[in-house]
């Protein structure tokens, strides 16, 4: 008896805070669109030749305090994405209050520089503020749906018209596929049932019809049987979503590649072609290379990272449905891999996962990416069509 009013009150309070926040009109308050900022010799200029966009994740703390960093992302990238600043843990850190300050700053910057934006990420089992999982656990399905709707309307509504594609769901597949539907156990699944994935896509599409709704998934890139099994599950689910009329337009491969596993170019090529064949766009959304299997020596390691990247990117850029190549930051010192318990190098050295080094110098990985983009087949017409 005590539980019911409490639950209702908490949900109403959270929803109230969400609903009371003003939704910005398109173009406001982010300023006028500026001229493209990227340099003629950078990664974006090379990618654009074939209709691709090169982008990078930007961590808010670095963006806010380092002008050299801001110059680098303006010079190299045609697309930006917030690492954490549009996640629920930042936007809704406390119930009933929204914080868009850091997300707004990046949107304003990208807009001023003529850069596209991705949105990351609406529904994920991680990055939930601590007050949300217990709230979802207590909610009825109708209350949980209301909360999901208000959350998506709040964040995607604020950036309506500014975001080229939104990661509607992130990492929804279980590692091993123990459930017949392949979904991972999560607070969203528990509260809403397996229909939460389709539902989130429909809500985003209603909220911002200009943003391409994207399913972003990890561990679908490399040549090992368990990833091949995940690729099969992705294709099956995509077919189902399209058959059900779910408004999905893109599939994102996170592409946190690891040097400990092989790349099977044939398997990768077939997977991308299957997705492209369904009429969907494809994005590489979080590209980086965990170099832990490579030796400590920097020159050797950088070469091996670059060669490894080439095996992956050569196949990807040949697929006409590939639209964006987004690296998960561009600047080695900030890679998340160094903070991750299973991804940091066992020898304690910093990962050399990204295109620019600690002095913002272009590394062998940068030169390889530039070469891959420069040599890629020209699919500009197909890509323009898929962007819509
Ligand atoms: C990471 C950020 O880079 C970190 O700063 C944060 O502490 C944790 O999340 N897959 C994703 C991203 O989809 O959101 C993650 O980003 C990296 C793995």
GROMACS .gro file of C-alpha atoms and ligand atoms in nm:
model
  406
    1UNK     CA    1   0.000   0.000   0.000
    2UNK     CA    2   0.282   0.235   0.084
    3UNK     CA    3   0.464   0.134  -0.229
    4UNK     CA    4   0.204   0.256  -0.478
    5UNK     CA    5   0.189   0.626  -0.396
    6UNK     CA    6   0.567   0.634  -0.354
    7UNK     CA    7   0.625   0.481  -0.693
    8UNK     CA    8   0.374   0.712  -0.855
    9UNK     CA    9   0.523   1.014  -0.685
   10UNK     CA   10   0.878   0.933  -0.792
   11UNK     CA   11   0.778   0.869  -1.150
   12UNK     CA   12   0.561   1.176  -1.165
   13UNK     CA   13   0.843   1.385  -1.020
   14UNK     CA   14   1.094   1.255  -1.270
   15UNK     CA   15   0.853   1.293  -1.558
   16UNK     CA   16   0.757   1.639  -1.444
   17UNK     CA   17   1.116   1.752  -1.448
   18UNK     CA   18   1.155   1.609  -1.794
   19UNK     CA   19   0.838   1.762  -1.931
   20UNK     CA   20   0.895   2.105  -1.783
   21UNK     CA   21   1.218   2.159  -1.969
   22UNK     CA   22   1.171   2.372  -2.277
   23UNK     CA   23   1.239   2.198  -2.607
   24UNK     CA   24   1.449   2.417  -2.834
   25UNK     CA   25   1.316   2.511  -3.174
   26UNK     CA   26   1.531   2.384  -3.463
   27UNK     CA   27   1.842   2.598  -3.503
   28UNK     CA   28   1.794   2.760  -3.165
   29UNK     CA   29   1.980   2.834  -2.945
   30UNK     CA   30   2.279   2.690  -3.127
   31UNK     CA   31   2.360   2.975  -3.361
   32UNK     CA   32   2.397   2.994  -3.736
   33UNK     CA   33   2.557   2.717  -3.942
   34UNK     CA   34   2.918   2.808  -4.017
   35UNK     CA   35   3.156   2.735  -4.300
   36UNK     CA   36   3.325   2.392  -4.294
   37UNK     CA   37   3.627   2.407  -4.063
   38UNK     CA   38   3.825   2.109  -4.189
   39UNK     CA   39   4.152   2.152  -4.372
   40UNK     CA   40   4.210   2.033  -4.727
   41UNK     CA   41   4.479   1.786  -4.617
   42UNK     CA   42   4.286   1.631  -4.325
   43UNK     CA   43   4.087   1.309  -4.279
   44UNK     CA   44   3.746   1.461  -4.346
   45UNK     CA   45   3.860   1.616  -4.673
   46UNK     CA   46   3.988   1.277  -4.792
   47UNK     CA   47   3.674   1.094  -4.677
   48UNK     CA   48   3.434   1.344  -4.832
   49UNK     CA   49   3.565   1.270  -5.181
   50UNK     CA   50   3.374   0.938  -5.181
   51UNK     CA   51   3.070   1.057  -4.993
   52UNK     CA   52   3.201   0.938  -4.656
   53UNK     CA   53   3.221   1.148  -4.343
   54UNK     CA   54   3.505   1.114  -4.095
   55UNK     CA   55   3.411   1.200  -3.740
   56UNK     CA   56   3.534   1.176  -3.386
   57UNK     CA   57   3.403   1.132  -3.035
   58UNK     CA   58   3.478   1.432  -2.817
   59UNK     CA   59   3.508   1.401  -2.438
   60UNK     CA   60   3.359   1.706  -2.270
   61UNK     CA   61   3.643   1.763  -2.022
   62UNK     CA   62   3.906   1.783  -2.298
   63UNK     CA   63   3.688   1.990  -2.526
   64UNK     CA   64   3.622   2.245  -2.253
   65UNK     CA   65   3.983   2.304  -2.153
   66UNK     CA   66   4.215   2.252  -2.449
   67UNK     CA   67   4.216   2.490  -2.749
   68UNK     CA   68   4.471   2.273  -2.935
   69UNK     CA   69   4.230   1.983  -2.907
   70UNK     CA   70   3.942   2.191  -3.041
   71UNK     CA   71   4.160   2.299  -3.333
   72UNK     CA   72   4.248   1.937  -3.410
   73UNK     CA   73   3.886   1.822  -3.423
   74UNK     CA   74   3.788   2.125  -3.630
   75UNK     CA   75   4.071   2.052  -3.874
   76UNK     CA   76   4.025   1.675  -3.910
   77UNK     CA   77   3.658   1.594  -3.856
   78UNK     CA   78   3.334   1.652  -4.043
   79UNK     CA   79   3.124   1.500  -3.763
   80UNK     CA   80   3.134   1.508  -3.383
   81UNK     CA   81   2.971   1.298  -3.112
   82UNK     CA   82   2.964   1.349  -2.736
   83UNK     CA   83   3.135   1.069  -2.541
   84UNK     CA   84   2.914   1.101  -2.234
   85UNK     CA   85   2.740   1.440  -2.239
   86UNK     CA   86   2.417   1.324  -2.404
   87UNK     CA   87   2.394   1.007  -2.195
   88UNK     CA   88   2.130   0.987  -1.924
   89UNK     CA   89   2.390   0.982  -1.646
   90UNK     CA   90   2.485   1.340  -1.739
   91UNK     CA   91   2.158   1.485  -1.869
   92UNK     CA   92   1.944   1.340  -1.587
   93UNK     CA   93   2.200   1.302  -1.310
   94UNK     CA   94   1.932   1.403  -1.058
   95UNK     CA   95   1.559   1.332  -1.079
   96UNK     CA   96   1.351   1.619  -1.208
   97UNK     CA   97   1.648   1.822  -1.342
   98UNK     CA   98   1.811   1.826  -1.683
   99UNK     CA   99   2.165   1.936  -1.766
  100UNK     CA  100   2.236   2.002  -2.131
  101UNK     CA  101   2.521   2.245  -2.080
  102UNK     CA  102   2.802   2.025  -2.216
  103UNK     CA  103   2.598   1.876  -2.497
  104UNK     CA  104   2.486   2.222  -2.603
  105UNK     CA  105   2.847   2.343  -2.612
  106UNK     CA  106   2.948   2.071  -2.855
  107UNK     CA  107   2.639   2.123  -3.072
  108UNK     CA  108   2.715   2.495  -3.092
  109UNK     CA  109   3.078   2.424  -3.185
  110UNK     CA  110   2.991   2.167  -3.452
  111UNK     CA  111   2.725   2.391  -3.598
  112UNK     CA  112   2.966   2.685  -3.616
  113UNK     CA  113   3.219   2.462  -3.794
  114UNK     CA  114   2.977   2.315  -4.048
  115UNK     CA  115   3.018   1.969  -3.892
  116UNK     CA  116   2.753   1.699  -3.863
  117UNK     CA  117   2.660   1.549  -3.526
  118UNK     CA  118   2.574   1.201  -3.404
  119UNK     CA  119   2.364   1.148  -3.093
  120UNK     CA  120   2.487   0.889  -2.842
  121UNK     CA  121   2.295   0.719  -2.684
  122UNK     CA  122   1.927   0.698  -2.588
  123UNK     CA  123   1.883   0.346  -2.450
  124UNK     CA  124   2.175   0.160  -2.295
  125UNK     CA  125   2.211  -0.071  -1.995
  126UNK     CA  126   2.504   0.147  -1.879
  127UNK     CA  127   2.531   0.521  -1.811
  128UNK     CA  128   2.205   0.524  -1.617
  129UNK     CA  129   2.206   0.762  -1.319
  130UNK     CA  130   2.188   0.564  -0.992
  131UNK     CA  131   1.828   0.666  -0.926
  132UNK     CA  132   1.692   0.520  -1.252
  133UNK     CA  133   1.741   0.139  -1.225
  134UNK     CA  134   1.544   0.116  -0.898
  135UNK     CA  135   1.275   0.338  -1.047
  136UNK     CA  136   1.248   0.115  -1.355
  137UNK     CA  137   1.247  -0.194  -1.134
  138UNK     CA  138   0.943  -0.064  -0.945
  139UNK     CA  139   0.757   0.072  -1.247
  140UNK     CA  140   0.466  -0.095  -1.421
  141UNK     CA  141   0.520  -0.146  -1.797
  142UNK     CA  142   0.300   0.157  -1.868
  143UNK     CA  143   0.499   0.375  -1.628
  144UNK     CA  144   0.828   0.253  -1.772
  145UNK     CA  145   0.706   0.330  -2.123
  146UNK     CA  146   0.604   0.676  -2.013
  147UNK     CA  147   0.948   0.733  -1.863
  148UNK     CA  148   1.124   0.611  -2.179
  149UNK     CA  149   0.904   0.834  -2.394
  150UNK     CA  150   0.963   1.142  -2.184
  151UNK     CA  151   1.338   1.079  -2.175
  152UNK     CA  152   1.367   1.044  -2.552
  153UNK     CA  153   1.138   1.340  -2.612
  154UNK     CA  154   1.347   1.548  -2.375
  155UNK     CA  155   1.695   1.480  -2.510
  156UNK     CA  156   1.617   1.415  -2.878
  157UNK     CA  157   1.362   1.698  -2.867
  158UNK     CA  158   1.619   1.944  -2.745
  159UNK     CA  159   1.849   1.861  -3.037
  160UNK     CA  160   1.574   1.812  -3.295
  161UNK     CA  161   1.701   1.896  -3.641
  162UNK     CA  162   2.066   1.906  -3.526
  163UNK     CA  163   2.153   1.535  -3.514
  164UNK     CA  164   2.221   1.338  -3.834
  165UNK     CA  165   2.177   1.000  -3.662
  166UNK     CA  166   2.090   0.892  -3.310
  167UNK     CA  167   2.208   0.574  -3.143
  168UNK     CA  168   1.858   0.475  -3.034
  169UNK     CA  169   1.975   0.154  -2.870
  170UNK     CA  170   2.331   0.058  -2.776
  171UNK     CA  171   2.468  -0.293  -2.713
  172UNK     CA  172   2.133  -0.468  -2.686
  173UNK     CA  173   2.259  -0.815  -2.778
  174UNK     CA  174   2.376  -1.055  -2.508
  175UNK     CA  175   2.729  -1.182  -2.555
  176UNK     CA  176   2.620  -1.543  -2.590
  177UNK     CA  177   2.257  -1.538  -2.698
  178UNK     CA  178   2.112  -1.742  -2.411
  179UNK     CA  179   1.766  -1.591  -2.466
  180UNK     CA  180   1.598  -1.701  -2.789
  181UNK     CA  181   1.562  -1.335  -2.896
  182UNK     CA  182   1.933  -1.275  -2.826
  183UNK     CA  183   1.868  -0.970  -2.606
  184UNK     CA  184   2.087  -0.883  -2.310
  185UNK     CA  185   1.936  -0.867  -1.963
  186UNK     CA  186   1.898  -0.500  -1.874
  187UNK     CA  187   1.680  -0.268  -1.666
  188UNK     CA  188   1.497  -0.169  -1.986
  189UNK     CA  189   1.428  -0.529  -2.087
  190UNK     CA  190   1.311  -0.615  -1.736
  191UNK     CA  191   1.076  -0.316  -1.719
  192UNK     CA  192   0.938  -0.315  -2.072
  193UNK     CA  193   0.993  -0.661  -2.220
  194UNK     CA  194   1.161  -0.730  -2.557
  195UNK     CA  195   0.945  -0.474  -2.737
  196UNK     CA  196   1.149  -0.192  -2.583
  197UNK     CA  197   1.387  -0.187  -2.879
  198UNK     CA  198   1.117  -0.130  -3.142
  199UNK     CA  199   0.940   0.113  -2.911
  200UNK     CA  200   1.249   0.331  -2.868
  201UNK     CA  201   1.292   0.357  -3.245
  202UNK     CA  202   0.930   0.463  -3.290
  203UNK     CA  203   0.956   0.729  -3.020
  204UNK     CA  204   1.276   0.875  -3.164
  205UNK     CA  205   1.126   0.886  -3.511
  206UNK     CA  206   0.820   1.069  -3.378
  207UNK     CA  207   1.040   1.311  -3.183
  208UNK     CA  208   1.297   1.395  -3.451
  209UNK     CA  209   1.198   1.263  -3.795
  210UNK     CA  210   1.512   1.420  -3.947
  211UNK     CA  211   1.752   1.211  -3.739
  212UNK     CA  212   1.836   0.868  -3.883
  213UNK     CA  213   1.759   0.610  -3.612
  214UNK     CA  214   2.058   0.378  -3.560
  215UNK     CA  215   2.111   0.048  -3.375
  216UNK     CA  216   2.465   0.063  -3.239
  217UNK     CA  217   2.623  -0.272  -3.147
  218UNK     CA  218   2.959  -0.398  -3.027
  219UNK     CA  219   3.157  -0.717  -3.093
  220UNK     CA  220   3.031  -0.782  -3.446
  221UNK     CA  221   3.348  -0.698  -3.637
  222UNK     CA  222   3.615  -0.966  -3.606
  223UNK     CA  223   3.685  -1.316  -3.737
  224UNK     CA  224   3.592  -1.541  -3.446
  225UNK     CA  225   3.295  -1.783  -3.428
  226UNK     CA  226   3.119  -1.608  -3.141
  227UNK     CA  227   3.122  -1.277  -3.330
  228UNK     CA  228   3.002  -1.452  -3.646
  229UNK     CA  229   2.712  -1.589  -3.439
  230UNK     CA  230   2.634  -1.235  -3.323
  231UNK     CA  231   2.641  -1.113  -3.683
  232UNK     CA  232   2.382  -1.379  -3.769
  233UNK     CA  233   2.165  -1.259  -3.481
  234UNK     CA  234   2.198  -0.897  -3.596
  235UNK     CA  235   2.085  -0.981  -3.948
  236UNK     CA  236   1.789  -1.181  -3.818
  237UNK     CA  237   1.679  -0.899  -3.589
  238UNK     CA  238   1.723  -0.634  -3.860
  239UNK     CA  239   1.504  -0.837  -4.095
  240UNK     CA  240   1.242  -0.868  -3.822
  241UNK     CA  241   1.249  -0.497  -3.744
  242UNK     CA  242   1.207  -0.404  -4.109
  243UNK     CA  243   0.923  -0.656  -4.148
  244UNK     CA  244   0.751  -0.499  -3.846
  245UNK     CA  245   0.782  -0.151  -3.998
  246UNK     CA  246   1.021  -0.024  -3.728
  247UNK     CA  247   1.170   0.308  -3.846
  248UNK     CA  248   1.536   0.200  -3.831
  249UNK     CA  249   1.765   0.354  -4.093
  250UNK     CA  250   2.117   0.262  -3.986
  251UNK     CA  251   2.325  -0.004  -3.819
  252UNK     CA  252   2.638   0.102  -3.629
  253UNK     CA  253   2.940  -0.119  -3.578
  254UNK     CA  254   3.122   0.025  -3.277
  255UNK     CA  255   3.452  -0.113  -3.411
  256UNK     CA  256   3.651  -0.124  -3.091
  257UNK     CA  257   3.891  -0.359  -3.267
  258UNK     CA  258   4.125  -0.572  -3.066
  259UNK     CA  259   4.467  -0.688  -3.180
  260UNK     CA  260   4.414  -1.018  -2.997
  261UNK     CA  261   4.153  -1.135  -3.251
  262UNK     CA  262   4.181  -1.176  -3.628
  263UNK     CA  263   3.999  -0.979  -3.894
  264UNK     CA  264   3.823  -1.195  -4.151
  265UNK     CA  265   3.775  -0.970  -4.450
  266UNK     CA  266   3.537  -1.212  -4.624
  267UNK     CA  267   3.303  -1.241  -4.326
  268UNK     CA  268   3.309  -0.865  -4.273
  269UNK     CA  269   3.242  -0.791  -4.640
  270UNK     CA  270   2.943  -1.030  -4.647
  271UNK     CA  271   2.797  -0.886  -4.327
  272UNK     CA  272   2.816  -0.528  -4.453
  273UNK     CA  273   2.673  -0.627  -4.792
  274UNK     CA  274   2.377  -0.799  -4.623
  275UNK     CA  275   2.296  -0.486  -4.423
  276UNK     CA  276   2.342  -0.262  -4.726
  277UNK     CA  277   2.118  -0.500  -4.923
  278UNK     CA  278   1.836  -0.432  -4.675
  279UNK     CA  279   1.848  -0.064  -4.774
  280UNK     CA  280   2.004   0.048  -4.445
  281UNK     CA  281   2.297   0.281  -4.398
  282UNK     CA  282   2.601   0.161  -4.204
  283UNK     CA  283   2.826   0.353  -3.967
  284UNK     CA  284   3.155   0.279  -3.799
  285UNK     CA  285   3.072   0.456  -3.476
  286UNK     CA  286   3.352   0.406  -3.221
  287UNK     CA  287   3.667   0.308  -3.408
  288UNK     CA  288   3.986   0.243  -3.211
  289UNK     CA  289   4.249  -0.029  -3.188
  290UNK     CA  290   4.334  -0.205  -2.865
  291UNK     CA  291   4.704  -0.270  -2.933
  292UNK     CA  292   4.777  -0.502  -2.641
  293UNK     CA  293   4.893  -0.793  -2.859
  294UNK     CA  294   5.152  -0.571  -3.025
  295UNK     CA  295   5.502  -0.507  -2.886
  296UNK     CA  296   5.592  -0.213  -2.664
  297UNK     CA  297   5.828  -0.049  -2.918
  298UNK     CA  298   5.641   0.255  -3.043
  299UNK     CA  299   5.753   0.252  -3.406
  300UNK     CA  300   5.675  -0.119  -3.444
  301UNK     CA  301   5.347  -0.086  -3.257
  302UNK     CA  302   5.228   0.214  -3.458
  303UNK     CA  303   5.300   0.029  -3.782
  304UNK     CA  304   5.111  -0.280  -3.665
  305UNK     CA  305   4.813  -0.071  -3.549
  306UNK     CA  306   4.802   0.102  -3.888
  307UNK     CA  307   4.824  -0.226  -4.082
  308UNK     CA  308   4.554  -0.381  -3.866
  309UNK     CA  309   4.327  -0.082  -3.925
  310UNK     CA  310   4.383  -0.104  -4.298
  311UNK     CA  311   4.260  -0.464  -4.316
  312UNK     CA  312   3.934  -0.351  -4.157
  313UNK     CA  313   3.883  -0.014  -4.322
  314UNK     CA  314   3.969  -0.130  -4.676
  315UNK     CA  315   3.668  -0.363  -4.665
  316UNK     CA  316   3.441  -0.113  -4.493
  317UNK     CA  317   3.497   0.179  -4.732
  318UNK     CA  318   3.432  -0.045  -5.033
  319UNK     CA  319   3.074  -0.099  -4.908
  320UNK     CA  320   2.850   0.168  -5.066
  321UNK     CA  321   2.615   0.172  -4.764
  322UNK     CA  322   2.894   0.282  -4.528
  323UNK     CA  323   2.829   0.648  -4.448
  324UNK     CA  324   3.051   0.750  -4.156
  325UNK     CA  325   3.381   0.645  -4.002
  326UNK     CA  326   3.388   0.781  -3.647
  327UNK     CA  327   3.684   0.722  -3.419
  328UNK     CA  328   3.631   0.706  -3.043
  329UNK     CA  329   3.833   1.020  -2.986
  330UNK     CA  330   4.118   1.125  -3.211
  331UNK     CA  331   4.390   1.191  -2.955
  332UNK     CA  332   4.581   0.902  -2.792
  333UNK     CA  333   4.610   1.033  -2.435
  334UNK     CA  334   4.233   1.030  -2.382
  335UNK     CA  335   4.142   0.686  -2.511
  336UNK     CA  336   3.894   0.508  -2.284
  337UNK     CA  337   4.091   0.185  -2.337
  338UNK     CA  338   4.347   0.291  -2.075
  339UNK     CA  339   4.074   0.316  -1.811
  340UNK     CA  340   3.904  -0.013  -1.889
  341UNK     CA  341   3.997  -0.314  -1.671
  342UNK     CA  342   4.004  -0.564  -1.959
  343UNK     CA  343   4.127  -0.331  -2.231
  344UNK     CA  344   4.424  -0.154  -2.081
  345UNK     CA  345   4.761  -0.301  -2.176
  346UNK     CA  346   4.889  -0.565  -1.931
  347UNK     CA  347   5.241  -0.408  -1.949
  348UNK     CA  348   5.097  -0.080  -1.817
  349UNK     CA  349   5.197   0.124  -2.125
  350UNK     CA  350   4.944   0.365  -2.270
  351UNK     CA  351   4.748   0.238  -2.570
  352UNK     CA  352   4.830   0.392  -2.908
  353UNK     CA  353   4.480   0.342  -3.040
  354UNK     CA  354   4.401   0.666  -3.224
  355UNK     CA  355   4.516   0.882  -3.519
  356UNK     CA  356   4.691   1.167  -3.330
  357UNK     CA  357   4.960   1.142  -3.061
  358UNK     CA  358   4.998   1.341  -2.739
  359UNK     CA  359   5.147   1.634  -2.934
  360UNK     CA  360   4.861   1.623  -3.188
  361UNK     CA  361   5.103   1.484  -3.447
  362UNK     CA  362   4.962   1.263  -3.719
  363UNK     CA  363   5.060   0.900  -3.651
  364UNK     CA  364   5.099   0.609  -3.897
  365UNK     CA  365   4.731   0.525  -3.822
  366UNK     CA  366   4.633   0.873  -3.941
  367UNK     CA  367   4.834   0.831  -4.263
  368UNK     CA  368   4.680   0.489  -4.325
  369UNK     CA  369   4.328   0.623  -4.272
  370UNK     CA  370   4.403   0.907  -4.510
  371UNK     CA  371   4.534   0.660  -4.769
  372UNK     CA  372   4.231   0.429  -4.727
  373UNK     CA  373   3.992   0.724  -4.776
  374UNK     CA  374   4.193   0.857  -5.070
  375UNK     CA  375   4.199   0.522  -5.249
  376UNK     CA  376   3.838   0.423  -5.172
  377UNK     CA  377   3.590   0.369  -5.454
  378UNK     CA  378   3.361   0.665  -5.512
  379UNK     CA  379   3.014   0.584  -5.377
  380UNK     CA  380   2.913   0.946  -5.327
  381UNK     CA  381   2.583   0.920  -5.516
  382UNK     CA  382   2.459   0.612  -5.326
  383UNK     CA  383   2.573   0.761  -4.997
  384UNK     CA  384   2.398   1.093  -5.059
  385UNK     CA  385   2.078   0.901  -5.129
  386UNK     CA  386   2.107   0.694  -4.810
  387UNK     CA  387   2.163   1.004  -4.600
  388UNK     CA  388   1.825   1.119  -4.728
  389LIG     C1  389   3.281   0.530  -2.282
  389LIG     C2  390   3.343   0.669  -2.269
  389LIG     O1  391   3.439   0.689  -2.368
  389LIG     C3  392   3.404   0.682  -2.133
  389LIG     O2  393   3.454   0.812  -2.114
  389LIG     C4  394   3.302   0.648  -2.027
  389LIG     O3  395   3.362   0.651  -1.902
  389LIG     C5  396   3.242   0.511  -2.051
  389LIG     O4  397   3.189   0.507  -2.180
  389LIG     N1  398   3.093   0.174  -2.593
  389LIG     C6  399   3.011   0.283  -2.597
  389LIG     C7  400   3.056   0.410  -2.542
  389LIG     O5  401   2.904   0.277  -2.658
  389LIG     O6  402   2.950   0.488  -2.491
  389LIG     C8  403   3.164   0.392  -2.437
  389LIG     O7  404   3.214   0.520  -2.404
  389LIG     C9  405   3.273   0.301  -2.488
  389LIG    C10  406   3.217   0.166  -2.522
   0.00000   0.00000   0.00000
